[in-house]
Amino acid sequence: MTPDNPSLLEARIARARDTCRSLGLDGLLVCHLPNIRYLTGFTGTAARLLLTSDRIVLLTDGRYRSVVQTRQDGPDACPGLTLALADAGYDHATAELLRGAEGVIGVEAAHLTLATWLSISQGARLVPTRGILESLRIRKDSSEIAVIREAARRLSAVAEGVLADLGPGVRQTDVARALEAGMWRIGFTKPAFDTIVASGRDSALPHARAGEAVLVPGDLVVLDFGGLFCGYAVDMTRTVSLGEPSDEARRLYGAVEAAQAAAVAAVRPGARFVDVDGAARDLLVASGYGEYFVHGTGHGLGLEVHEAPRIGPARPTESTEGMLAPPEPVRLEPGMVVTIEPGAYVPGFGGVRIEDDVLVTDDGHELLTTVDRVLRVC
Ligand code: ZN
Ligand code: ZN
């Protein structure tokens, strides 16, 4: 599957130019690799990109000369792309490139080090910006949606297989490796993050990874895993019980399950991010677990596993003073893909999280991950 054919890249480049123009910029220096990939399809691990009204120059090093050539001439060519080589080092080559650019050039403040800023800013009119390309990436186009939908289908298949085999006596790391092996087998290029398998008391730690502990009857086990498929990330969590769950474990699970269902049901165009979060949070508060829900309800998915939008409670808006930035959306729109993953973590007892990937459609939502949410007893 190719999420970046020439006509899609052309449309993205045109929208990026429109956004720059609306902010009064004559160009944008792009340093964040997912943003470069979004505009050009380039998948290398080192590059910078200068986008102006009439040029799109990819700066990379000799290792990627052939990759760039396919992006210039191949069937997936990026329209108008020219190549510059950073043989004398990236900062030096970037400074050269900027000296030849006219007008005010935006830089991605979140993705440029202070050292680079200092070495490239002489002789150029640079302005810090924030979120320009991220504001485009937040809504997926049709080919991105097709890739993410297929990735979620495959991740669900992996989960079904591993959960069906799960039982006491294996180590957390064994289960993590089984999930990752399943992802490799089914076509993912790599895990999207360190796989989490947290059992027993570890399940009460939202940041737990997978360790040497052995799964034993009575454990709640949180499994959070995801992979990259054709460049796009999907991410899901299920919590299972090893053996018959206690009444307290059932109550905890039921509360998180209801909260997750309420937040998924709230996903539709026009819904405010804070209200989707509130749909889950209000139920957990009402069932007495509010203080144990210590993170946001979800995050965007795309070329990065954590990207805009943030589905969480209201918090003070970060200052964009001194930076040019497009307005930040506060509501869901068709084409956004988000996770819905409330959890509750009771210290010393255990935790539950349930996470699905959800596409915002024109009139509601489509659940992309499909594994059953009823408490599974393994
Ligand atoms: Zn996750
Ligand atoms: Zn997630």
XYZ file of N, CA, C and O and ligand atoms in Angstrom, residues 193 224 235-237 298-299 301 305-306 339 341 353 355 357, ligand 2:
61
model
N 6.246 1.236 19.616
C 6.798 1.652 20.921
C 7.140 0.376 21.669
O 6.819 -0.727 21.193
N -0.375 -3.580 26.053
C -0.474 -2.384 25.203
C 0.597 -2.510 24.140
O 1.783 -2.583 24.452
N -2.236 1.277 17.530
C -1.909 1.185 18.953
C -3.138 0.647 19.667
O -4.227 1.203 19.507
N -3.006 -0.447 20.406
C -4.183 -0.934 21.128
C -3.822 -1.548 22.465
O -2.679 -1.968 22.694
N -4.779 -1.566 23.378
C -4.582 -2.137 24.706
C -5.770 -3.019 25.068
O -6.924 -2.629 24.833
N -6.890 9.980 25.128
C -6.367 9.461 23.861
C -5.473 10.445 23.138
O -5.214 11.544 23.618
N -5.008 10.011 21.976
C -4.076 10.806 21.171
C -4.289 10.488 19.711
O -4.847 9.432 19.375
N -3.223 9.413 15.881
C -2.349 8.392 15.287
C -2.076 8.772 13.837
O -2.944 9.309 13.162
N 3.169 7.774 16.536
C 2.215 7.052 17.376
C 1.548 7.992 18.374
O 0.441 7.708 18.841
N 2.200 9.084 18.682
C 1.540 10.117 19.480
C 1.599 11.409 18.691
O 2.675 11.986 18.531
N -6.868 7.513 19.380
C -7.072 6.394 20.288
C -8.052 6.828 21.377
O -8.145 8.006 21.701
N -8.491 5.527 25.168
C -7.812 4.599 26.068
C -7.832 5.026 27.536
O -6.775 5.206 28.158
N -6.633 -0.905 31.497
C -6.743 0.078 30.412
C -7.313 -0.652 29.205
O -6.981 -1.825 28.973
N -7.939 0.163 25.061
C -7.604 1.164 24.034
C -7.991 0.669 22.645
O -7.637 -0.442 22.253
N -8.542 2.193 18.376
C -8.255 3.240 17.408
C -9.551 3.564 16.670
O -10.242 2.647 16.190
Zn -2.075 4.965 22.881
